[in-house]
mmCIF file of C-alpha atoms and ligand atoms in Angstrom:
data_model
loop_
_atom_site.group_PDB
_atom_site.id
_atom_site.type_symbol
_atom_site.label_atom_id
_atom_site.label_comp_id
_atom_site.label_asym_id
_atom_site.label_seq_id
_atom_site.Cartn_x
_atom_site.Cartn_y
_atom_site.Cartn_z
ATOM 1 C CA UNK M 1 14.068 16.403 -32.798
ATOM 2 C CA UNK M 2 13.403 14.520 -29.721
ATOM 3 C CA UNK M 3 11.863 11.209 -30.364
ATOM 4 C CA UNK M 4 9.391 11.583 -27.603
ATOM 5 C CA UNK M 5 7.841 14.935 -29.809
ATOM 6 C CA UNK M 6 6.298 12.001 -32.306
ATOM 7 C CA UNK M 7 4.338 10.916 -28.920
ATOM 8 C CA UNK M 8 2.918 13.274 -27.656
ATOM 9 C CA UNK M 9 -0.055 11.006 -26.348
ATOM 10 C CA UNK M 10 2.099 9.177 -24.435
ATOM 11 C CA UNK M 11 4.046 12.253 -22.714
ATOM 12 C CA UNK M 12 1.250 14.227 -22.244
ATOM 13 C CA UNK M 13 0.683 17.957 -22.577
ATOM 14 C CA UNK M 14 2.909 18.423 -19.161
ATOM 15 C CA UNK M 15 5.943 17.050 -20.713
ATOM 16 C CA UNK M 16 7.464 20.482 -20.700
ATOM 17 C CA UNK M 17 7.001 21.014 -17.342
ATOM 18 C CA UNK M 18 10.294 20.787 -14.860
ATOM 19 C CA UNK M 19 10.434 20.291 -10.611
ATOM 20 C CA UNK M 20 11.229 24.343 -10.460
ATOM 21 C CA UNK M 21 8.215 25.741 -12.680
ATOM 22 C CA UNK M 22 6.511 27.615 -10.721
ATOM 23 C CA UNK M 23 2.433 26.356 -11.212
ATOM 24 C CA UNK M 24 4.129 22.707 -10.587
ATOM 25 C CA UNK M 25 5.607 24.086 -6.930
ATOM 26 C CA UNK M 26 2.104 25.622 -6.115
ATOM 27 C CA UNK M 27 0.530 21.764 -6.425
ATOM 28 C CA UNK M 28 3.235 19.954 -4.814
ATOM 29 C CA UNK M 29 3.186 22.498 -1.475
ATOM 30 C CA UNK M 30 -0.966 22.646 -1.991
ATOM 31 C CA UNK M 31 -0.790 18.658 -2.343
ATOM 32 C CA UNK M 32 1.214 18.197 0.422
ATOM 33 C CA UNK M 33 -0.341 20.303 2.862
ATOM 34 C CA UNK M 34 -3.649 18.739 2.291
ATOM 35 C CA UNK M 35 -2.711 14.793 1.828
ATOM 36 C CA UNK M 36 1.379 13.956 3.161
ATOM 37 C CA UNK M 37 1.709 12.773 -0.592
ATOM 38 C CA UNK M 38 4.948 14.130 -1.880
ATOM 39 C CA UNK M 39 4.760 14.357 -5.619
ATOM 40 C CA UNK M 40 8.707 14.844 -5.892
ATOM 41 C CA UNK M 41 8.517 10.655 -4.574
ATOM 42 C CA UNK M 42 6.918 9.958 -7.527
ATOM 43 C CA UNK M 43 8.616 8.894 -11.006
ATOM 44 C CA UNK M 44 8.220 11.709 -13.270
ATOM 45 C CA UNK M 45 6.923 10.765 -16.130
ATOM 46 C CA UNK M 46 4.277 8.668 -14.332
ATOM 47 C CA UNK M 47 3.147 11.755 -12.102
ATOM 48 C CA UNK M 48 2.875 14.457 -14.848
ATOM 49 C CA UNK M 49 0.419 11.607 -16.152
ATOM 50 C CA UNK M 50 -1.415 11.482 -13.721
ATOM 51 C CA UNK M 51 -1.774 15.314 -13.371
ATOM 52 C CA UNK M 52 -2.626 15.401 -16.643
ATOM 53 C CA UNK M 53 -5.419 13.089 -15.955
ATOM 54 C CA UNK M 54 -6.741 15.001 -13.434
ATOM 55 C CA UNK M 55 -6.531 18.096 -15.462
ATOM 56 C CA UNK M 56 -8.762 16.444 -17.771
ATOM 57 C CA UNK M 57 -10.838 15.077 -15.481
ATOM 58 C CA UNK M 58 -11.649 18.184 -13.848
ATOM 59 C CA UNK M 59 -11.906 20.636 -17.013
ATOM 60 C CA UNK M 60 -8.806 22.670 -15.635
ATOM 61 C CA UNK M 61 -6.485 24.544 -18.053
ATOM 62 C CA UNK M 62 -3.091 24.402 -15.926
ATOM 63 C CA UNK M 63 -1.497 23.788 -13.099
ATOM 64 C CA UNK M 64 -2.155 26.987 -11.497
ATOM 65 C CA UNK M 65 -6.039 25.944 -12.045
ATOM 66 C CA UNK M 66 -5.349 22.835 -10.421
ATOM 67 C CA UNK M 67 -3.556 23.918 -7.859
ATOM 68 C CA UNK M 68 -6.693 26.872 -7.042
ATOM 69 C CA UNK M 69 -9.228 24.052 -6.895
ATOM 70 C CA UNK M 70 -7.059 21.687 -4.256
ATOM 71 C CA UNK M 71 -9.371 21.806 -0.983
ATOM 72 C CA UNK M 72 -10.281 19.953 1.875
ATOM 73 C CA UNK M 73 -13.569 18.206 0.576
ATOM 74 C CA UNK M 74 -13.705 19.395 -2.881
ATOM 75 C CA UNK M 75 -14.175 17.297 -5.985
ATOM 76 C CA UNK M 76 -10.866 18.010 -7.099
ATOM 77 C CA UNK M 77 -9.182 16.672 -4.147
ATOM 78 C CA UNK M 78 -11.136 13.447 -4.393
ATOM 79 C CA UNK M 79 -9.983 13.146 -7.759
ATOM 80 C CA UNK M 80 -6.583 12.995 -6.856
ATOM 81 C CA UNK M 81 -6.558 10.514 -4.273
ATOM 82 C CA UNK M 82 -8.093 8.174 -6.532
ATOM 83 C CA UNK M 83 -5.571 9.029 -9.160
ATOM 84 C CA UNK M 84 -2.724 8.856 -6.318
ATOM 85 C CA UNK M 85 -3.588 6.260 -3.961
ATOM 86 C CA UNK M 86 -4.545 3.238 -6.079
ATOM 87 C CA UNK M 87 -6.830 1.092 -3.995
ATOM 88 C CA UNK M 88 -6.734 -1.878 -5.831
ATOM 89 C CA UNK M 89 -6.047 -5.170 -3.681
ATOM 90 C CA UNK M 90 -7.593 -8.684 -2.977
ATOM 91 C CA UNK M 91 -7.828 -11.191 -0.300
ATOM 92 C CA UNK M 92 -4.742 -13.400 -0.236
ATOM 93 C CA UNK M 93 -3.187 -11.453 -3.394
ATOM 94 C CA UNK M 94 -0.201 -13.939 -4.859
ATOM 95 C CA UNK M 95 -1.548 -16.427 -3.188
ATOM 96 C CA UNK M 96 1.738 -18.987 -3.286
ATOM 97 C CA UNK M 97 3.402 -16.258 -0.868
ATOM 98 C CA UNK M 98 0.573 -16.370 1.142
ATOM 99 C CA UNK M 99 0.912 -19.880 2.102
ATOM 100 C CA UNK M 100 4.955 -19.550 2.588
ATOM 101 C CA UNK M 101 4.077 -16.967 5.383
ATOM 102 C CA UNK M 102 1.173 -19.667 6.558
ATOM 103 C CA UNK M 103 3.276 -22.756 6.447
ATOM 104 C CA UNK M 104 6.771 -22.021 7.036
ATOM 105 C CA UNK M 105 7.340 -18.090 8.052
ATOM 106 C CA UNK M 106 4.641 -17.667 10.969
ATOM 107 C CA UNK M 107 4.461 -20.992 12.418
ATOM 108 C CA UNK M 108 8.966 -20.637 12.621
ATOM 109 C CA UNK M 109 8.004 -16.826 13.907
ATOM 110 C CA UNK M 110 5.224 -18.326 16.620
ATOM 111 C CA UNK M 111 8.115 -20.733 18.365
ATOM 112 C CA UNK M 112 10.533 -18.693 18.638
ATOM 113 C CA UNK M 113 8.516 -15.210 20.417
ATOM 114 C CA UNK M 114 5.602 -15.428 22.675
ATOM 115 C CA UNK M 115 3.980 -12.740 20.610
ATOM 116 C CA UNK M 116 4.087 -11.635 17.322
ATOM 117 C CA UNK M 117 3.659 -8.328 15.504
ATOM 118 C CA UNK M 118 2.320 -7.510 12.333
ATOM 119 C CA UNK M 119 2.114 -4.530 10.055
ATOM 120 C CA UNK M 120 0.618 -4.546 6.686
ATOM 121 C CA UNK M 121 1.793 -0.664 5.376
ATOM 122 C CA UNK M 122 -0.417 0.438 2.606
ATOM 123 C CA UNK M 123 -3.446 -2.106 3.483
ATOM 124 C CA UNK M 124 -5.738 -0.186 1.048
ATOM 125 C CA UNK M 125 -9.641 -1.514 1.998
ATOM 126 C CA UNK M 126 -8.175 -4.022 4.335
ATOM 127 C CA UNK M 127 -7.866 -7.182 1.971
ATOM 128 C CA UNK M 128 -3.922 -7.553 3.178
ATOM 129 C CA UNK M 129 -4.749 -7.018 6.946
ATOM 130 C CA UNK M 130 -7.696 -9.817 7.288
ATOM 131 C CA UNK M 131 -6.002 -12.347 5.302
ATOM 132 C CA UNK M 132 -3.503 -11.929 8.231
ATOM 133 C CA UNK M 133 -5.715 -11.818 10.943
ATOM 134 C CA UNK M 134 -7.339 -14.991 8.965
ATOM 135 C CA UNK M 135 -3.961 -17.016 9.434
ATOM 136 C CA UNK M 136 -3.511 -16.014 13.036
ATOM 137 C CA UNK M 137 -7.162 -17.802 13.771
ATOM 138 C CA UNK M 138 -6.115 -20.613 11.463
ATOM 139 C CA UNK M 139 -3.310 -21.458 13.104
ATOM 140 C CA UNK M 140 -4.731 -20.362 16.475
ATOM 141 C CA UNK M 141 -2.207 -17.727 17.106
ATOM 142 C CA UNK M 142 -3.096 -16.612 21.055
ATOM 143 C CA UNK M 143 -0.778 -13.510 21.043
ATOM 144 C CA UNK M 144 -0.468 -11.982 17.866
ATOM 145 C CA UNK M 145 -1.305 -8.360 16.972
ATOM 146 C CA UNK M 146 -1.747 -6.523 13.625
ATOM 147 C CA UNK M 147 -0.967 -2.810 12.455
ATOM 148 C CA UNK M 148 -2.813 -1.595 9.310
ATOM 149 C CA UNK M 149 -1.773 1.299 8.031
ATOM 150 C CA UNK M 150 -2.041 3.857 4.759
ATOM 151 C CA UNK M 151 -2.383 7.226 4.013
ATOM 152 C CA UNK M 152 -5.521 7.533 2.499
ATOM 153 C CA UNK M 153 -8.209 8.308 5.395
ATOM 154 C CA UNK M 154 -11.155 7.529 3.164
ATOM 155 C CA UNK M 155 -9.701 3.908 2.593
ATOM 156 C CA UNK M 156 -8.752 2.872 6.049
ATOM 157 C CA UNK M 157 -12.051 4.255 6.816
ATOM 158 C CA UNK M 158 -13.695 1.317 4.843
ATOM 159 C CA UNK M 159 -11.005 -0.871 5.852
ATOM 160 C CA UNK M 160 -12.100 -0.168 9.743
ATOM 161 C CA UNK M 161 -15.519 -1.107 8.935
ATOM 162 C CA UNK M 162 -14.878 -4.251 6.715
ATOM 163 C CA UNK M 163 -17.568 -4.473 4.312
ATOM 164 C CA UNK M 164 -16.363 -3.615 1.116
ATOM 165 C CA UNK M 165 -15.870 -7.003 -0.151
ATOM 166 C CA UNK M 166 -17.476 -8.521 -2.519
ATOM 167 C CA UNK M 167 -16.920 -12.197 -4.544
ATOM 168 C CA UNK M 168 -14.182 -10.768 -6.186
ATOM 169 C CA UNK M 169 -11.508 -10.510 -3.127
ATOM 170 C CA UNK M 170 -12.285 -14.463 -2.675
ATOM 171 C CA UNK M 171 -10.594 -15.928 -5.746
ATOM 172 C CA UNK M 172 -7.953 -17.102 -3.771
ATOM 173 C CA UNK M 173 -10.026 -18.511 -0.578
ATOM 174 C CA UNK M 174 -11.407 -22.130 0.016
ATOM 175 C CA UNK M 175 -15.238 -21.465 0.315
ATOM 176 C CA UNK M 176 -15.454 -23.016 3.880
ATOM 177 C CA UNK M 177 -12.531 -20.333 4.721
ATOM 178 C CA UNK M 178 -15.136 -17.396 3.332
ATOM 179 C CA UNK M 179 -17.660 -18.942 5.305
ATOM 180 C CA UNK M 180 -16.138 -18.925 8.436
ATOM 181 C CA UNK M 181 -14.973 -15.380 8.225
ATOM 182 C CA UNK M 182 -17.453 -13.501 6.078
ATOM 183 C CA UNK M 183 -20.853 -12.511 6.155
ATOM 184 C CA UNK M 184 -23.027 -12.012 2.901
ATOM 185 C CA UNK M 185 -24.741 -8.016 3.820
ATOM 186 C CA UNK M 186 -28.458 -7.609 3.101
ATOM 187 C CA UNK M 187 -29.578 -5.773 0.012
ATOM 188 C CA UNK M 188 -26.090 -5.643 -1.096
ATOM 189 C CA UNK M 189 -23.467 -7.407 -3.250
ATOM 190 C CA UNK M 190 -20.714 -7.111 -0.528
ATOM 191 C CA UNK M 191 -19.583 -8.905 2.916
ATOM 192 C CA UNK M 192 -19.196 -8.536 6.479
ATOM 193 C CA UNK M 193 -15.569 -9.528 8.118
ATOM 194 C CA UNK M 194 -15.748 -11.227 11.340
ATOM 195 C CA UNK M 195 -15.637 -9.689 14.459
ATOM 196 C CA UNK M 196 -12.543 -12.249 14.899
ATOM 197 C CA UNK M 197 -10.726 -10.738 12.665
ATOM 198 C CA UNK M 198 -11.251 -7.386 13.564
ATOM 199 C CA UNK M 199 -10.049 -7.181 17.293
ATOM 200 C CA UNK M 200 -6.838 -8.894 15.959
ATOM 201 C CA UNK M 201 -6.447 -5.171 13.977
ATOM 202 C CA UNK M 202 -5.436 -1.613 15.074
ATOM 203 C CA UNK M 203 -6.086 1.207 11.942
ATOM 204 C CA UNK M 204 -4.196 4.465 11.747
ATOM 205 C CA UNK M 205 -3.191 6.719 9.238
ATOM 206 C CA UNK M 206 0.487 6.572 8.108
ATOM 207 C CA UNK M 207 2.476 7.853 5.353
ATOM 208 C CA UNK M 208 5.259 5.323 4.406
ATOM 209 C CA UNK M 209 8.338 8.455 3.282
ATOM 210 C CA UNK M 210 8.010 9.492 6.945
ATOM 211 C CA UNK M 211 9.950 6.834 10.377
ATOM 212 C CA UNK M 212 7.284 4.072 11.348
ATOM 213 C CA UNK M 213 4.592 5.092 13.978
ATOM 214 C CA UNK M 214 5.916 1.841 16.148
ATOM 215 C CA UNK M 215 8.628 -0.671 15.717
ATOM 216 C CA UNK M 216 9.580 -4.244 16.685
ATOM 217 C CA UNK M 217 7.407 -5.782 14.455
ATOM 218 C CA UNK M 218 8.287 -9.596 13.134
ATOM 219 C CA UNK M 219 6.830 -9.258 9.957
ATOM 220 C CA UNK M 220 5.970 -6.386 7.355
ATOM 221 C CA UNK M 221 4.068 -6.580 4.744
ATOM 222 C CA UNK M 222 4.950 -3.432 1.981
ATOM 223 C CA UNK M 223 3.305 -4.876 -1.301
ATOM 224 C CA UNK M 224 2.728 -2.686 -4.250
ATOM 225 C CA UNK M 225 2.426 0.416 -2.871
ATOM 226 C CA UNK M 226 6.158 2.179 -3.923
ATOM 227 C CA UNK M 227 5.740 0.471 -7.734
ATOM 228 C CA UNK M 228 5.406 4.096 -8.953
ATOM 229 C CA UNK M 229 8.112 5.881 -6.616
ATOM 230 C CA UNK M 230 11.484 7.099 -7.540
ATOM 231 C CA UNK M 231 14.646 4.889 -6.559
ATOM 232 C CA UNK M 232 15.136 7.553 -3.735
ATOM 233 C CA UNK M 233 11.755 7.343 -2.786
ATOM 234 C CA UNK M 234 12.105 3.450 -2.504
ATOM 235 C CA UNK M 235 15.115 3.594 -0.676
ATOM 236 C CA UNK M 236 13.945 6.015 2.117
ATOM 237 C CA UNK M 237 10.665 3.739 2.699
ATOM 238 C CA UNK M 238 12.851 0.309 2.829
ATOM 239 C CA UNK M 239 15.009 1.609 5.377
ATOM 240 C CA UNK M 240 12.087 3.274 7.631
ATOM 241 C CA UNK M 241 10.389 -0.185 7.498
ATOM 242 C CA UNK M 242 13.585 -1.615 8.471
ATOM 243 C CA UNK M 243 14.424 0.257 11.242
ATOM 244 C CA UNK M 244 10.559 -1.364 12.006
ATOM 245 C CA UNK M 245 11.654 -5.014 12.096
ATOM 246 C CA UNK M 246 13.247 -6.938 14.804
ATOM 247 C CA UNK M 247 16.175 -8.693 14.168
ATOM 248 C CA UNK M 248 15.373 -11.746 12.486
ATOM 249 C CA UNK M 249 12.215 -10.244 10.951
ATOM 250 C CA UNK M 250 10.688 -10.707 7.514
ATOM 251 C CA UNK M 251 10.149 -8.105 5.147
ATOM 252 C CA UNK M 252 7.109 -9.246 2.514
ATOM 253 C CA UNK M 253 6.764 -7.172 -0.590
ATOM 254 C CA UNK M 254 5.181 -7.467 -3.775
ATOM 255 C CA UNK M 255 5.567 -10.286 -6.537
ATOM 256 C CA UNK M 256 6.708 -7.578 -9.351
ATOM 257 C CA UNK M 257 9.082 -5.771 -6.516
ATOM 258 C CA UNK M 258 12.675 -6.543 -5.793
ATOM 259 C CA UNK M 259 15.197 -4.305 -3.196
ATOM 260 C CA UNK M 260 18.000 -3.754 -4.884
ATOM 261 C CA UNK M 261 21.176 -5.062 -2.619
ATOM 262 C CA UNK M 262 19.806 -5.815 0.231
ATOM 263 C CA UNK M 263 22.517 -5.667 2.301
ATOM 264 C CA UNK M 264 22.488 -2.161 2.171
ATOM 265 C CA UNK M 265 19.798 -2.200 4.767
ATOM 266 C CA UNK M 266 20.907 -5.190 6.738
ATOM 267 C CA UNK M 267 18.695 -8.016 4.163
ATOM 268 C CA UNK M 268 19.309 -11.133 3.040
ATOM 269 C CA UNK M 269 16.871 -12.441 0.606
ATOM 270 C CA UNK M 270 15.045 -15.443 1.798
ATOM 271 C CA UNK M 271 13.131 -16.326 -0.968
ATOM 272 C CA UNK M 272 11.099 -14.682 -3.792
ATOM 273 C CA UNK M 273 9.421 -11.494 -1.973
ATOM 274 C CA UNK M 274 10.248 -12.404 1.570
ATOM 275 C CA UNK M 275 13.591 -10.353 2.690
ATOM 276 C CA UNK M 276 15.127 -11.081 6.350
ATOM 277 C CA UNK M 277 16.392 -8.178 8.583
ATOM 278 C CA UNK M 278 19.603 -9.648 10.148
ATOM 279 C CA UNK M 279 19.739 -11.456 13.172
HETATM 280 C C1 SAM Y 301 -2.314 -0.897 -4.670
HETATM 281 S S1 SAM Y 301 -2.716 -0.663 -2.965
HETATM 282 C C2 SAM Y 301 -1.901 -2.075 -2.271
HETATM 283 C C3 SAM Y 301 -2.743 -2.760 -1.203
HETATM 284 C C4 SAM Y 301 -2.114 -4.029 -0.636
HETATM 285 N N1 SAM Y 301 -0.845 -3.747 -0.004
HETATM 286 C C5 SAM Y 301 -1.953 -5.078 -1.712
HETATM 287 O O1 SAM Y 301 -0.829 -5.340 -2.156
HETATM 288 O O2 SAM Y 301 -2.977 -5.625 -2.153
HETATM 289 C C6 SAM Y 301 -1.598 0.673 -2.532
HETATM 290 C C7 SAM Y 301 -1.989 1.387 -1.249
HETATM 291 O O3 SAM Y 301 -0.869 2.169 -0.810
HETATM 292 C C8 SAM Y 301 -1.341 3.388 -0.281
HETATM 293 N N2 SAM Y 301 -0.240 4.381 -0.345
HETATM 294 C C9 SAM Y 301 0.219 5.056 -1.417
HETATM 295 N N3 SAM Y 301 1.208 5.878 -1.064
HETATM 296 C C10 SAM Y 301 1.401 5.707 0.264
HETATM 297 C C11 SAM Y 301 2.301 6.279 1.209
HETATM 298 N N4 SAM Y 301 3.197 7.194 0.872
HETATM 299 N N5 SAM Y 301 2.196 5.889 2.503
HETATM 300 C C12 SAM Y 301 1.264 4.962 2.872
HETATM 301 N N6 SAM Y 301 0.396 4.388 2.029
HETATM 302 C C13 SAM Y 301 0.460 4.751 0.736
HETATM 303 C C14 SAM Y 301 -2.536 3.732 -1.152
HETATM 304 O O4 SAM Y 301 -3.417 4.631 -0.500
HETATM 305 C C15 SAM Y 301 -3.158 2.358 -1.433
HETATM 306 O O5 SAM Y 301 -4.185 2.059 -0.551
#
C-alpha cells in the first residue's frame, strides 16, 4: 500500500492525477492563456493543492469543471490568483538585510556608478519597492531608479496607487521614518506613500520564467516569490535575473531561500541572502 493512501487529507483528492491527464492539460493551457502562470513551474504536490482548493472553493466537481469556468473576470479566475500569487509582504521584511543593503551594499554601489538601478521582481502591493525608494531618499541618492515588477495586474495595480498599507507593514520602521513617508487616509485604516517615493518607481507587469523586460540593473531584489517552484523552475528564473545584473551586481533573495552553487550562474555568495554576479 502506499503510505501516502493513510493521508489522504494531506494529498488531496487530485493525488491521482499525472502532467498528461487530459482535464489537467485543459487548465494548464486555459491558465496560461489567461494569466502567464505556468502550472508545470510549480512543485507538484503543492499545485494539485492548491487546485484542490479552488475546486472546493468554487463548488466544482473536476478539472474539466474548473477548467470551463476559467475566464477573463469571472469569480473563478479571481480565485486562482489569490490561490497562485500570494500577496503577502511587509515594509522592510527581514529587516537585518534591509540595513546590510542600507549601510554597506548601496552606499559601496552609489561610489562606484553615477546611477543606480533597481528592480524588486515580484513586489506584490509595493511594500519591497518603497522601502527602496525609502533608502534612496535616506541616503539622498540623486540618480537612482527603481523597477517594480509582478505578474499579477490586480496587485501592481494597488502597488501603483500606494495605499494599501496599513499599521501592519510598519513593524519594522522607526515612527519618524513612517511619518515622513506616509500619510494616515481619511475614513480608512490604511496610508498614503509619498509622492517621493513614487516618482523614484516605474510599474509593469512581468512574469519572472520569461528574459527580464530590461537589464543592467545593480541590484535585484527576488524574495519569496519561487518558494513554491520546481528546481527547474528556480533555475530558469536565477539565470534570467542574472543575465539582468551588471557585473558586480547584487542579487537579494529571501531569508528561507538559498541558490544552489552559485557559480553555475556566475555567483559568489556575499553573505546570507545577498549573491554577487561576477565582476
Ligand atoms: C509573497 S509575494 C513576495 C513580495 C515581496 N517580494 C516580499 O518578499 O515581501 C510573491 C509575489 O510574487 C508574485 N509572483 C508569483 N509568481 C510570479 C511570476 N512567475 N512572475 C512574477 N511575479 C510572480 C506574486 O504575484 C506575488 O505578488
Amino acid at each position: 500500500m502506499n503510505p501516502l493512501d493513510q493521508f489522504p487529507q494531506i494529498v488531496g483528492r487530485l493525488s491521482h492525477i499525472g502532467p498528461t491527464d487530459p482535464s489537467y492539460l485543459q487548465v494548464h493551457k486555459k491558465v496560461l492563456e489567461l494569466t502567464g502562470i505556468d502550472l508545470n513551474a510549480y512543485k507538484r504536490q503543492q499545485m494539485l493543492r492548491r487546485l484542490d482548493a479552488i475546486l472546493t472553493r468554487c463548488q466544482l466537481p473536476d478539472l474539466s469543471a474548473l477548467a470551463t469556468a476559467l475566464k477573463p473576470g469571472s469569480p473563478v479566475l479571481q480565485e486562482f490568483m489569490e490561490r497562485y500569487t500570494i500577496n503577502v509582504s511587509e515594509c522592510f521584511r527581514d529587516r537585518p538585510r534591509f540595513e546590510m543593503l542600507a549601510q554597506q551594499i548601496l552606499p559601496e554601489l552609489l561610489k562606484r556608478n553615477q546611477t543606480i538601478r533597481l528592480w524588486s521582481a515580484g513586489c506584490s502591493y509595493g511594500a519591497e519597492p518603497y522601502s527602496l525608494a525609502i533608502i534612496l531618499r535616506e541616503l539622498h541618492a540623486a540618480r537612482a531608479t527603481i523597477l517594480a515588477t509582478d505578474i499579477d495586474p490586480k496587485i501592481l495595480t494597488m502597488a501603483k496607487a500606494g495605499e494599501s498599507f496599513t499599521s501592519n507593514d510598519f513593524k519594522n520602521l522607526p515612527k519618524d521614518v513612517v511619518s515622513r513617508y506616509f500619510t494616515p487616509i481619511d475614513n480608512s485604516s490604511n496610508f498614503k506613500v509619498a509622492d517621493t517615493l513614487k516618482s523614484l518607481i516605474t510599474f509593469r507587469q512581468h512574469n519572472l520564467l520569461v528574459p527580464a523586460p530590461e537589464n543592467n540593473f545593480d541590484v535585484i531584489l527576488c524574495r519569496n516569490v519561487t518558494i513554491y517552484f520546481t528546481e527547474e523552475a528556480k533555475d530558469h528564473v536565477t539565470a534570467h535575473l542574472v543575465n539582468a545584473l551588471r557585473p558586480g551586481g547584487v542579487l537579494f533573495i529571501g531569508e528561507t531561500e538559498t541558490i544552489h552553487r552559485p557559480a553555475r550562474f556566475g555567483l559568489t555568495l556575499r553573505s546570507t541572502s545577498f549573491y554577487e554576479r561576477a565582476a
